[in-house]
Amino acid sequence: MLIKGGNANLTVTQVLRDVYALKKPYGVLYKKKNITRPFEDQTSLEFFSKKSDCSLFMFGSHNKKRPNNLVIGRMYDYHVLDMIELGIEKFVSLKDIKNSKCPEGTKPMLIFAGDDFDVTEDYRRLKSLLIDFFRGPTVSNIRLAGLEYVLHFTALNGKIYFRSYKLLLKKSGCRTPRIELEEMGPSLDLVLRRTHLASDDLYKLSMKTPKALKPKKKKNISHDTFGTTYGRIHMQKQDLSKLQTRKMKGLKKRPAERITEDQEKKSKKMKKH
Amino acid sequence: MEGHSVEELLAKAERDEAEKLQRITVHKELELEFDLGNLLATDRNPPTAVRSAGPTPEADLRALARDNTQLLINQLWQLPTERVEEALVARLPEPTTRLPREKPVPRPRPLTRWQQFARLKGIRPKKKTNLVWDEVSGQWRRRWGYQRARDDTKEWLIEVPGGADPMEDQFAKRIQAKKERVAKNELNRLRNLARAHKTQLPSAAGMHPTGHQSKEELGRAMQVAKVSTASVGRFQERLPKEKAPRGSGKKRKFQPLFGDFAAEKKSQLELLRVMNSKKPQLDVTRATNKQMREEDQEEAAKRRKMSQKGKRKRGRQGPGGKRKGGPPSQGGKRKGGLGGKMNSGPPGLGGKRKGRQHQGGKRRK
C-alpha cells in the first residue's frame, strides 16, 4: 500500500504513483493525505494494513529536515516488522522517459550490485525488503519470452541507484539471446536515512517456516562430505539361474544333456512327495 | 595437405564458436549468486567502473546492468523448458532467499476425539504391513481399499445365521451395514473438522446424536420441537417453573403495500419533521438520569435480597402452590394478566421499579 504523508510534495507523489504503476494489480494507492509520522506512531499504519490486508507499505513525505522522504516497510501479523527511510536525491519518472513500457503485472528480474549489500545489517535488511517489495507473485513456470524488465540496484558510496530497464533480446549465434537494455522506468538515487529494524527474536519468529513447507527428507539417500550422493536400492530375491549373462557358446547345453537333467529333476520331485 | 586443411577447418570452427559465445559471455571476477525462483541475481564485485565515472554514472550503470542481466538470462535459459500452448515455458526452481512471513504460522489443529482417547489410554499406532495374504484369491492384496483382502460385501455365498429370518436378504444387509459405517465415519470426520475450525454444525432437528450439547442449544431444540405440532404449539403444556421464550415472535413487521393512506402520509411527514428538526430526539439528561436511577434500584434490590432472603422464600412458595392447583393454561393467563396490569400502570413508576419486588407486594396482599 502506498500512502502519502501530510506534506507530500510533487516528487514524492510522482514516485508513489510510478511504483504503483510498476506493481499494478497488487498495489493500493491511497489518494488522500494522512498526517502521521511512521517512526513515532505506527498504529495508523497497522490499521491501514489490517483494513486493506497488505503487509508491504511505502510512505512518502517532505519537510525541511528530511526532504523527499520515502519510508519503505513491511509488516508481520499486522504489526510493523521493518521500516527503512530513504531520501530521494534524483528522480526521473516513467513519463519523462519517452519509451514503450512493458505490460503491467509482469514479474521483474532483480539484480543487486555492489558489495555494500552484505556489509552492514541495515543494507542486508534493505536488500531483503526490496526483494520482498518488488518481486512479483511466486510462480513455478515462466514464459521465457515474457521476461520483459529488470530492476537493477547498485550500492555505491553510500548511495543506492535504482534503475529499471526494458529487455531486448537480440540474436546471438547460439540458443541464449544477447541482451540489450533500454531505460524504461523510474530511476531513483536513494540515500539511507533512519531505520527501524525488528528485534532479532521477532525477526526469527517471522522467518519460521511451518513443518509442512520444510523440504521432506528423502529416504534411502545419503550424502558424502565430498558431495557424492549415495542411494540405497532394495531388491527382491533374484532367481540366479534365470540371470542374463554373457553367453559362452562352448558352455551351452546340448539337447541330450538337457533331457537327462529334466529326468533327474522329475525323479527328485517324486521322491519328495 | 589434407591434414593441414582439416586442422584449419577445425581451428576455424573453434573460432566461430568462440565468437558466437563471445556475444553472450561476460567476464566477472566474482561469480554472481543466483536465486532463479525469485529471478534474482546478486553481484558482489565492487563497482569500480561506476565509481570512476563521476557525476553522471548513467552509461556505466547501464553497462553494468547489461552484463549482469546477460548472466542472469544465461542461467535462466539453462533451465528445463516445456511447451505449453505454443509458448516456451521454463520451469523455475524453488526460491532460495528466505524472506519473513506475512502472517504467523497457523496454529496446530486440536486433536480429534480418537487422538484424545488414544493419548489418554496410551495407545500407540501399530505398524501394519501394506499387503495381506488373501487365501480366497491366492494372492497378496491390500489391507483396505480397492480389491482388498477380506471384503465381506463381495462374498458369493453367505450362510443364513441361526436366528435370522430365512427370507431376509443377507447380501443387502451387509451392503447396508457398510453404507452405515461409511456414513458414520464421514460424520465423525466432519465433526472433527468443525471442532478444529470451531464452527457451528448443522444439527438434525437441533439434537446431537451423541448428546454433547450446550444449554442454549438444548433450549432452542426444545422450542422448535414444541412448535412443531399440528396446532403450532398452542396446546403444549409448560412445566411449572418454565418461562415463556423471549424473542420468538416475528422479527420484523411490514406494513401492507397499500392500505391506510392517511397513516402512511402521517408517518412519512413525521419522519421528515424529525429529520429536519434541529433538536436531537434523545434527551441526554433524561436518559442519563434514568440510567442512574436504574443502577441505584439494582443496588438497593441486591442489598435487600441479602438481608431478607428468608422472607422472600416464604413469600414465593404460597402463590406457587396456588398456581400449581389450577389448570396450566389458566395459570399462564393469570401470570400474563398480572404482567399486563403491571405494565399498564404509570410508566414513570412501574417501569423503573424492579418487577419482582412489585409482584411480591401484590401477592402478600
XYZ file of C-alpha atoms in Angstrom:
638
model
C 0.000 0.000 0.000
C 1.239 3.415 -0.936
C 0.409 6.248 1.411
C 1.016 9.973 1.185
C 2.039 11.913 4.251
C 0.640 15.207 5.446
C 3.044 17.285 3.394
C 3.940 15.206 0.385
C 5.264 17.236 -2.494
C 5.075 16.590 -6.207
C 8.241 14.479 -6.418
C 7.186 12.105 -3.710
C 3.666 11.796 -5.081
C 5.046 11.038 -8.513
C 7.372 8.391 -7.065
C 4.463 6.713 -5.326
C 2.415 6.766 -8.486
C 5.244 5.229 -10.511
C 5.769 2.447 -8.014
C 2.036 1.830 -8.058
C 2.190 1.540 -11.841
C 5.017 -0.975 -11.547
C 3.072 -3.098 -9.075
C -0.275 -2.572 -10.721
C -2.652 -5.329 -9.797
C -1.246 -5.890 -6.330
C -0.933 -2.365 -5.037
C -3.222 0.079 -3.310
C -2.595 3.787 -3.732
C -4.314 5.986 -1.194
C -5.306 9.277 -2.720
C -5.786 11.327 0.417
C -3.026 12.664 2.583
C -2.600 11.131 6.016
C -1.000 13.183 8.717
C 1.042 10.573 10.565
C 4.656 10.021 11.393
C 5.615 6.401 10.829
C 8.662 6.478 13.044
C 6.784 7.822 16.038
C 3.379 6.271 15.820
C 2.750 3.068 13.945
C -0.862 2.455 14.895
C -2.407 4.172 11.877
C -0.169 2.195 9.524
C -1.177 -1.028 11.252
C -4.828 -0.064 10.998
C -4.488 0.567 7.274
C -2.725 -2.719 6.757
C -5.436 -4.581 8.600
C -8.153 -2.924 6.544
C -6.517 -3.459 3.174
C -4.804 -6.749 4.109
C -1.464 -5.526 2.757
C 1.787 -6.222 4.500
C 4.166 -4.047 2.468
C 3.891 -0.294 2.511
C 5.554 2.832 1.230
C 5.012 6.204 2.849
C 6.097 9.431 1.226
C 6.533 12.824 2.891
C 8.559 16.011 2.649
C 9.776 18.549 5.182
C 12.682 20.853 5.574
C 14.724 18.489 7.721
C 14.052 15.427 5.550
C 13.322 16.484 2.009
C 11.770 13.968 -0.358
C 11.424 11.256 2.197
C 10.297 7.742 1.428
C 9.675 5.158 4.138
C 9.509 1.615 2.881
C 8.468 -1.122 5.260
C 6.822 -4.460 5.877
C 4.542 -5.970 8.470
C 4.277 -9.260 10.238
C 0.879 -10.188 11.641
C -0.282 -6.600 11.044
C 2.489 -5.159 13.218
C 5.426 -3.272 11.805
C 8.435 -5.520 11.317
C 10.984 -3.371 9.472
C 10.918 0.238 8.301
C 13.665 1.964 6.364
C 13.696 5.635 5.496
C 15.248 6.628 2.194
C 15.872 10.050 0.799
C 15.308 10.664 -2.882
C 18.118 12.658 -4.413
C 17.325 12.382 -8.078
C 14.202 11.104 -9.681
C 13.306 10.555 -13.309
C 9.709 9.481 -13.723
C 8.084 6.976 -16.029
C 6.555 9.636 -18.179
C 9.772 11.614 -18.525
C 11.418 8.756 -20.346
C 9.711 8.538 -23.687
C 9.846 4.830 -24.356
C 7.495 1.977 -24.716
C 6.624 0.427 -21.384
C 6.079 -3.187 -20.558
C 2.624 -4.512 -19.715
C 1.655 -4.356 -16.075
C 1.693 -7.453 -13.931
C 4.891 -8.921 -15.374
C 7.349 -10.396 -12.955
C 10.533 -8.331 -12.930
C 14.082 -9.581 -12.687
C 16.028 -8.183 -9.750
C 19.754 -7.560 -9.714
C 21.721 -6.235 -6.758
C 25.231 -4.998 -7.490
C 27.857 -3.812 -5.091
C 29.449 -5.438 -2.099
C 27.826 -2.926 0.264
C 24.697 -5.006 0.324
C 26.320 -7.591 2.554
C 28.489 -5.455 4.738
C 26.075 -3.968 7.257
C 22.908 -5.339 8.792
C 21.000 -2.262 7.562
C 21.915 -2.930 3.988
C 21.127 -6.593 4.292
C 17.675 -5.859 5.619
C 17.205 -3.250 2.931
C 18.068 -5.800 0.283
C 15.641 -8.311 1.752
C 12.962 -5.622 1.961
C 13.482 -4.556 -1.649
C 13.304 -8.150 -2.827
C 10.104 -8.648 -0.898
C 8.619 -5.453 -2.235
C 9.474 -5.719 -5.882
C 9.333 -9.378 -6.671
C 6.027 -10.375 -8.131
C 3.914 -13.353 -7.201
C 5.797 -16.627 -6.859
C 5.313 -18.771 -9.933
C 6.574 -22.185 -10.838
C 6.853 -21.698 -14.596
C 7.734 -18.611 -16.526
C 7.418 -17.889 -20.200
C 10.888 -17.137 -21.494
C 9.691 -14.587 -23.962
C 7.759 -12.854 -21.214
C 10.798 -11.751 -19.246
C 10.418 -8.101 -20.031
C 12.038 -5.908 -17.492
C 14.769 -5.816 -14.932
C 15.257 -3.703 -11.809
C 18.861 -3.004 -11.043
C 20.044 -1.768 -7.626
C 23.631 -0.577 -7.204
C 25.086 0.350 -3.834
C 27.916 2.817 -4.184
C 29.431 5.485 -1.913
C 26.521 5.307 0.469
C 24.005 5.884 -2.289
C 21.709 3.362 -3.894
C 20.991 3.696 -7.566
C 17.720 2.183 -8.634
C 17.270 1.794 -12.383
C 14.747 -0.124 -14.400
C 15.416 -1.299 -17.910
C 13.373 -2.947 -20.588
C 14.847 -6.096 -22.053
C 15.566 -6.512 -25.736
C 16.560 -9.975 -26.851
C 18.840 -9.950 -29.822
C 20.061 -12.801 -31.924
C 23.307 -14.334 -30.974
C 24.909 -17.344 -32.587
C 23.567 -19.834 -30.073
C 20.339 -20.540 -28.231
C 20.758 -17.953 -25.494
C 19.995 -14.493 -26.812
C 22.140 -11.432 -26.364
C 20.700 -8.785 -24.136
C 20.360 -5.141 -24.891
C 18.834 -2.812 -22.343
C 16.705 0.222 -22.819
C 15.987 2.534 -19.941
C 12.300 2.442 -19.312
C 11.051 3.103 -15.925
C 11.541 5.268 -12.910
C 15.123 5.832 -11.896
C 15.907 6.906 -8.342
C 19.010 7.853 -6.468
C 18.430 6.980 -2.827
C 20.232 7.729 0.383
C 19.771 5.663 3.517
C 18.425 7.704 6.446
C 16.832 6.300 9.584
C 15.961 2.662 10.063
C 13.624 0.842 12.398
C 14.508 -2.794 12.231
C 12.741 -5.555 14.081
C 14.391 -7.088 17.091
C 16.180 -10.341 16.490
C 13.635 -12.623 18.109
C 10.696 -11.035 16.282
C 12.586 -11.434 13.047
C 13.313 -15.049 13.879
C 9.660 -15.627 14.657
C 8.614 -14.173 11.337
C 11.105 -16.343 9.474
C 9.764 -19.554 10.988
C 8.546 -21.929 8.319
C 5.790 -24.356 9.216
C 6.648 -28.025 9.219
C 4.580 -28.723 6.136
C 6.653 -26.397 3.981
C 10.019 -27.775 5.042
C 11.522 -29.981 2.345
C 10.836 -33.618 3.043
C 13.805 -35.831 3.739
C 14.069 -38.493 1.091
C 14.652 -41.943 2.480
C 17.486 -44.185 1.302
C 19.523 -41.208 0.037
C 22.672 -40.104 1.815
C 25.320 -37.548 1.016
C 29.065 -37.751 1.246
C 31.318 -34.978 2.525
C 32.667 -34.689 -0.999
C 29.225 -34.049 -2.365
C 28.599 -37.526 -3.769
C 25.050 -38.742 -3.395
C 24.540 -42.354 -2.401
C 21.299 -44.190 -2.886
C 20.207 -47.488 -1.422
C 18.161 -49.860 -3.528
C 16.254 -52.769 -2.042
C 15.894 -55.678 -4.440
C 13.670 -58.697 -4.285
C 15.178 -62.160 -4.318
C 16.505 -62.978 -7.768
C 16.424 -66.324 -9.475
C 20.088 -66.657 -10.299
C 19.544 -69.429 -12.797
C 17.486 -67.091 -14.957
C 20.096 -64.319 -14.880
C 21.055 -62.721 -18.169
C 24.785 -63.166 -18.563
C 27.223 -63.335 -21.430
C 26.585 -66.462 -23.365
C 29.608 -68.647 -23.986
C 28.806 -70.818 -26.898
C 31.075 -73.587 -25.687
C 29.228 -73.911 -22.368
C 25.809 -74.166 -23.961
C 23.899 -77.301 -23.011
C 23.350 -79.751 -25.786
C 19.835 -81.171 -26.230
C 20.794 -84.674 -24.953
C 22.174 -83.236 -21.725
C 19.071 -81.138 -21.162
C 16.761 -84.184 -21.389
C 18.753 -86.136 -18.803
C 18.662 -83.110 -16.485
C 14.865 -82.872 -16.715
C 14.511 -86.547 -15.911
C 16.688 -86.132 -12.827
C 14.579 -83.196 -11.618
C 11.380 -85.204 -12.051
C 12.690 -88.171 -10.082
C 13.755 -85.809 -7.282
C 10.265 -84.296 -7.083
C 8.610 -87.757 -6.914
C 10.888 -88.751 -4.059
C 9.927 -85.585 -2.118
C 6.189 -86.300 -2.249
C 47.903 -31.164 -47.376
C 44.630 -32.649 -46.343
C 45.691 -32.777 -42.697
C 46.580 -29.111 -42.940
C 43.167 -28.200 -44.299
C 41.420 -30.379 -41.697
C 43.304 -28.601 -38.953
C 42.454 -25.290 -40.485
C 38.800 -26.248 -40.663
C 38.771 -27.309 -37.042
C 40.507 -24.108 -35.969
C 38.024 -22.062 -37.938
C 35.094 -23.914 -36.381
C 36.529 -23.250 -32.940
C 36.964 -19.594 -33.697
C 33.411 -19.349 -34.927
C 32.111 -20.975 -31.754
C 34.167 -18.638 -29.613
C 32.829 -15.681 -31.499
C 29.282 -16.829 -31.055
C 29.755 -17.397 -27.390
C 31.558 -14.119 -27.055
C 28.371 -12.275 -27.706
C 26.819 -13.762 -24.635
C 29.756 -14.301 -22.323
C 30.583 -11.785 -19.666
C 33.758 -11.761 -17.670
C 33.418 -11.182 -13.941
C 35.932 -11.538 -11.163
C 33.499 -12.992 -8.680
C 30.667 -15.188 -9.857
C 27.180 -13.884 -9.347
C 24.823 -15.582 -6.923
C 21.557 -16.604 -8.455
C 18.158 -17.250 -6.963
C 16.212 -18.268 -10.012
C 12.998 -18.886 -8.121
C 12.831 -15.153 -7.495
C 14.561 -14.159 -10.749
C 17.258 -12.641 -8.570
C 20.974 -12.164 -9.112
C 23.482 -10.686 -6.663
C 26.751 -9.272 -7.868
C 29.397 -8.995 -5.208
C 32.040 -7.327 -7.317
C 32.828 -3.810 -6.219
C 31.508 -1.499 -8.923
C 34.778 0.195 -9.762
C 33.783 1.300 -13.242
C 30.800 3.135 -11.902
C 32.825 4.700 -9.155
C 35.265 6.207 -11.553
C 32.561 7.592 -13.798
C 31.976 10.694 -11.747
C 28.774 12.734 -11.501
C 26.829 11.047 -14.325
C 27.269 7.322 -13.999
C 24.312 6.511 -16.229
C 26.181 4.890 -19.082
C 28.368 2.867 -16.724
C 25.387 1.774 -14.682
C 23.712 0.696 -17.834
C 26.742 -1.309 -18.960
C 26.948 -2.974 -15.558
C 23.246 -3.756 -15.690
C 23.577 -5.192 -19.157
C 26.382 -7.501 -18.073
C 24.559 -8.715 -15.015
C 21.327 -9.241 -16.898
C 23.159 -11.208 -19.564
C 24.498 -13.557 -16.926
C 21.083 -13.959 -15.356
C 19.493 -14.678 -18.716
C 22.194 -17.247 -19.464
C 21.263 -19.021 -16.263
C 17.561 -18.843 -16.981
C 17.990 -20.268 -20.443
C 19.702 -23.303 -18.938
C 16.552 -24.302 -17.095
C 14.442 -27.231 -18.373
C 11.753 -25.973 -20.701
C 8.484 -27.315 -21.943
C 5.950 -26.183 -24.447
C 2.631 -25.017 -23.028
C 0.100 -23.791 -25.596
C 2.594 -22.618 -28.190
C 4.776 -20.802 -25.710
C 8.155 -21.860 -24.468
C 7.976 -22.058 -20.701
C 10.837 -22.654 -18.291
C 10.265 -24.437 -15.030
C 11.592 -22.320 -12.185
C 13.149 -23.900 -9.102
C 12.022 -23.049 -5.582
C 13.093 -19.613 -4.363
C 16.088 -19.917 -2.071
C 16.061 -16.492 -0.431
C 14.423 -16.714 2.946
C 12.028 -13.864 3.492
C 9.923 -13.204 6.570
C 6.342 -14.340 6.534
C 3.421 -12.031 6.251
C 1.201 -13.755 8.768
C 2.106 -16.010 11.663
C 2.382 -19.768 11.308
C -1.040 -21.428 11.604
C -1.717 -22.943 14.983
C -1.763 -26.714 15.203
C -5.169 -28.267 14.896
C -6.923 -29.558 18.015
C -6.763 -33.307 18.481
C -9.614 -35.410 17.213
C -11.711 -37.438 19.636
C -9.858 -40.636 18.809
C -6.486 -38.945 19.242
C -7.510 -37.631 22.633
C -8.688 -41.070 23.697
C -5.548 -42.755 22.398
C -3.398 -40.251 24.234
C -5.309 -40.879 27.433
C -5.034 -44.644 27.199
C -1.511 -44.607 25.875
C -2.407 -46.402 22.662
C 0.271 -46.100 20.027
C -0.234 -46.839 16.352
C 0.874 -50.353 15.455
C 2.937 -50.628 12.337
C 0.981 -52.713 9.857
C 2.024 -54.240 6.566
C 0.502 -52.827 3.407
C -0.349 -56.203 1.873
C -2.135 -59.148 3.411
C -2.249 -62.701 2.103
C -5.712 -63.477 0.778
C -6.491 -67.218 0.790
C -9.570 -66.926 -1.366
C -7.857 -65.313 -4.330
C -4.433 -66.820 -3.600
C -2.531 -63.561 -3.852
C -1.287 -60.640 -1.821
C -3.911 -57.993 -1.545
C -4.283 -54.616 0.107
C -5.346 -54.406 3.703
C -8.046 -51.826 2.842
C -9.239 -50.109 -0.303
C -9.857 -51.265 -3.858
C -9.766 -55.073 -4.170
C -8.932 -55.635 -0.566
C -8.169 -58.966 1.023
C -11.250 -59.710 3.145
C -14.150 -57.834 1.615
C -17.290 -59.246 3.149
C -19.589 -57.457 0.702
C -18.070 -59.368 -2.177
C -18.691 -62.894 -0.905
C -20.680 -65.102 -3.209
C -22.047 -67.393 -0.510
C -23.356 -66.345 2.894
C -24.842 -68.834 5.315
C -28.063 -67.713 6.926
C -27.236 -67.265 10.618
C -29.163 -69.318 13.168
C -31.773 -66.893 14.440
C -32.383 -64.881 11.285
C -35.399 -64.775 9.004
C -34.782 -67.117 6.012
C -36.410 -64.644 3.613
C -34.035 -61.834 4.606
C -31.503 -60.698 2.035
C -28.137 -61.204 3.747
C -26.176 -59.601 0.915
C -28.259 -56.461 1.067
C -27.859 -56.470 4.839
C -24.093 -56.458 4.532
C -24.100 -53.696 1.951
C -26.398 -51.647 4.162
C -24.128 -52.109 7.167
C -21.167 -50.943 5.097
C -23.035 -47.836 3.994
C -23.911 -47.028 7.563
C -20.309 -47.396 8.656
C -19.123 -45.127 5.852
C -21.722 -42.500 6.741
C -20.776 -42.641 10.409
C -17.126 -42.179 9.586
C -17.895 -39.238 7.355
C -19.963 -37.641 10.084
C -17.170 -38.049 12.589
C -14.655 -36.597 10.183
C -16.804 -33.532 9.579
C -17.383 -33.115 13.271
C -13.658 -33.203 13.933
C -13.172 -30.625 11.209
C -15.860 -28.364 12.643
C -14.307 -28.670 16.071
C -10.975 -27.697 14.585
C -12.482 -24.622 12.995
C -14.892 -24.013 15.884
C -17.833 -23.505 13.547
C -21.432 -24.341 14.137
C -22.586 -27.744 12.995
C -25.946 -28.070 11.287
C -27.725 -30.496 13.586
C -30.682 -32.679 12.740
C -33.743 -31.226 14.474
C -31.499 -29.454 16.941
C -30.364 -32.679 18.572
C -26.910 -34.183 18.580
C -26.541 -37.923 18.078
C -24.094 -38.243 20.968
C -25.736 -35.669 23.209
C -22.863 -33.227 23.742
C -24.843 -30.015 23.626
C -24.897 -26.756 25.467
C -27.831 -25.443 27.449
C -28.746 -22.854 24.842
C -28.757 -25.413 22.045
C -30.993 -27.712 24.061
C -33.331 -24.840 24.820
C -33.563 -23.927 21.174
C -34.155 -27.517 20.177
C -36.935 -27.785 22.725
C -38.600 -24.612 21.428
C -38.525 -25.883 17.897
C -39.944 -29.240 18.964
C -42.741 -27.541 20.890
C -43.858 -25.542 17.922
C -43.744 -28.467 15.527
C -47.211 -29.783 16.274
C -50.361 -29.614 14.183
C -51.680 -26.683 16.183
C -48.300 -24.935 16.153
C -47.661 -25.314 19.863
C -50.925 -23.820 21.143
C -51.908 -26.725 23.368
C -48.476 -27.701 24.552
C -48.095 -27.908 28.304
C -45.424 -25.951 30.007
C -43.517 -27.076 33.040
C -44.393 -25.287 36.317
C -41.396 -23.023 36.528
C -40.820 -22.705 32.825
C -40.583 -19.199 31.493
C -42.082 -18.111 28.191
C -39.473 -17.991 25.440
C -38.323 -14.494 24.688
C -37.650 -13.264 21.227
C -39.616 -15.941 19.447
C -42.066 -13.629 17.675
C -41.799 -12.088 14.269
C -38.581 -10.227 13.810
C -39.926 -7.531 11.540
C -43.408 -6.445 10.766
C -44.034 -4.945 7.371
C -46.934 -2.740 6.593
C -49.085 -3.917 3.677
C -48.216 -2.322 0.371
C -51.337 -0.262 0.031
C -53.748 0.176 2.873
C -54.078 3.083 5.120
C -53.061 6.066 3.011
C -53.664 8.551 5.781
C -51.446 6.660 8.213
C -48.694 6.309 5.622
C -48.797 10.029 4.842
C -48.657 10.830 8.535
C -45.673 8.578 9.182
C -43.751 9.964 6.220
C -44.351 13.576 7.296
C -43.365 12.688 10.832
C -40.104 11.202 9.520
C -39.340 14.346 7.557
C -40.108 16.506 10.557
C -37.756 14.516 12.744
C -35.027 14.693 10.134
C -35.384 18.430 9.709
C -35.631 19.320 13.386
C -32.520 20.751 14.990
C -33.259 19.323 18.405
C -31.984 15.776 18.940
C -34.648 13.146 19.699
C -32.666 11.632 22.514
C -32.708 13.825 25.583
C -29.320 13.099 27.029
C -30.021 14.354 30.532
C -33.196 12.359 30.876
C -31.512 9.229 29.589
C -28.587 9.535 31.972
C -30.930 10.199 34.901
C -32.958 7.147 34.062
C -29.815 5.029 33.819
C -28.549 6.273 37.176
C -31.889 5.596 38.842
C -31.951 2.070 37.468
C -28.492 1.402 38.798
C -29.496 2.686 42.231
C -32.533 0.440 42.191
C -30.375 -2.557 41.346
C -28.033 -1.824 44.228
C -30.930 -1.458 46.644
C -32.508 -4.668 45.451
C -29.264 -6.546 45.917
C -28.854 -5.250 49.452
C -32.414 -6.108 50.326
C -32.033 -9.582 48.846
C -29.073 -10.262 51.090
C -30.893 -9.243 54.266
C -34.371 -10.550 53.560
C -33.565 -13.856 51.941
C -35.758 -15.934 54.269
C -38.885 -13.752 53.873
C -38.516 -13.738 50.118
C -38.527 -17.522 50.001
C -41.684 -17.834 52.046
C -43.485 -15.228 50.026
C -42.681 -17.139 46.849
C -43.947 -20.583 47.937
C -47.546 -19.561 48.744
C -48.617 -18.257 45.365
C -46.561 -21.001 43.759
C -48.723 -23.664 45.435
C -51.914 -21.925 44.368
C -50.742 -21.720 40.797
C -49.933 -25.404 40.590
C -53.503 -26.350 41.558
C -55.231 -24.562 38.680
C -55.079 -25.696 35.048
C -51.760 -24.773 33.468
C -53.176 -22.608 30.685
C -55.195 -20.552 33.133
C -52.123 -20.185 35.253
C -50.328 -18.901 32.252
C -53.086 -16.468 31.504
C -53.148 -15.242 35.024
C -49.478 -14.551 35.001
C -49.813 -12.799 31.716
C -52.671 -10.794 33.140
C -50.674 -9.748 36.131
C -47.817 -8.810 33.934
C -50.141 -6.830 31.723
C -51.605 -4.946 34.590
C -48.210 -4.053 35.852
C -47.158 -2.553 32.604
C -50.272 -0.506 32.164
C -49.625 1.284 35.451
C -47.963 4.685 35.414
C -44.883 4.213 33.253
C -42.868 6.533 35.408
C -43.126 4.300 38.471
C -43.842 0.804 37.209
C -41.158 0.752 34.555
C -38.468 1.823 36.922
C -39.251 -0.447 39.849
C -37.866 -3.949 39.743
C -40.607 -6.398 38.638
C -40.013 -8.994 41.320
C -40.446 -6.564 44.168
C -43.784 -5.293 42.943
C -45.237 -8.688 42.353
C -44.137 -9.861 45.747
C -46.008 -6.963 47.307
C -49.201 -7.773 45.436
C -49.111 -11.423 46.382
C -48.737 -10.696 50.057
C -51.961 -8.742 49.975
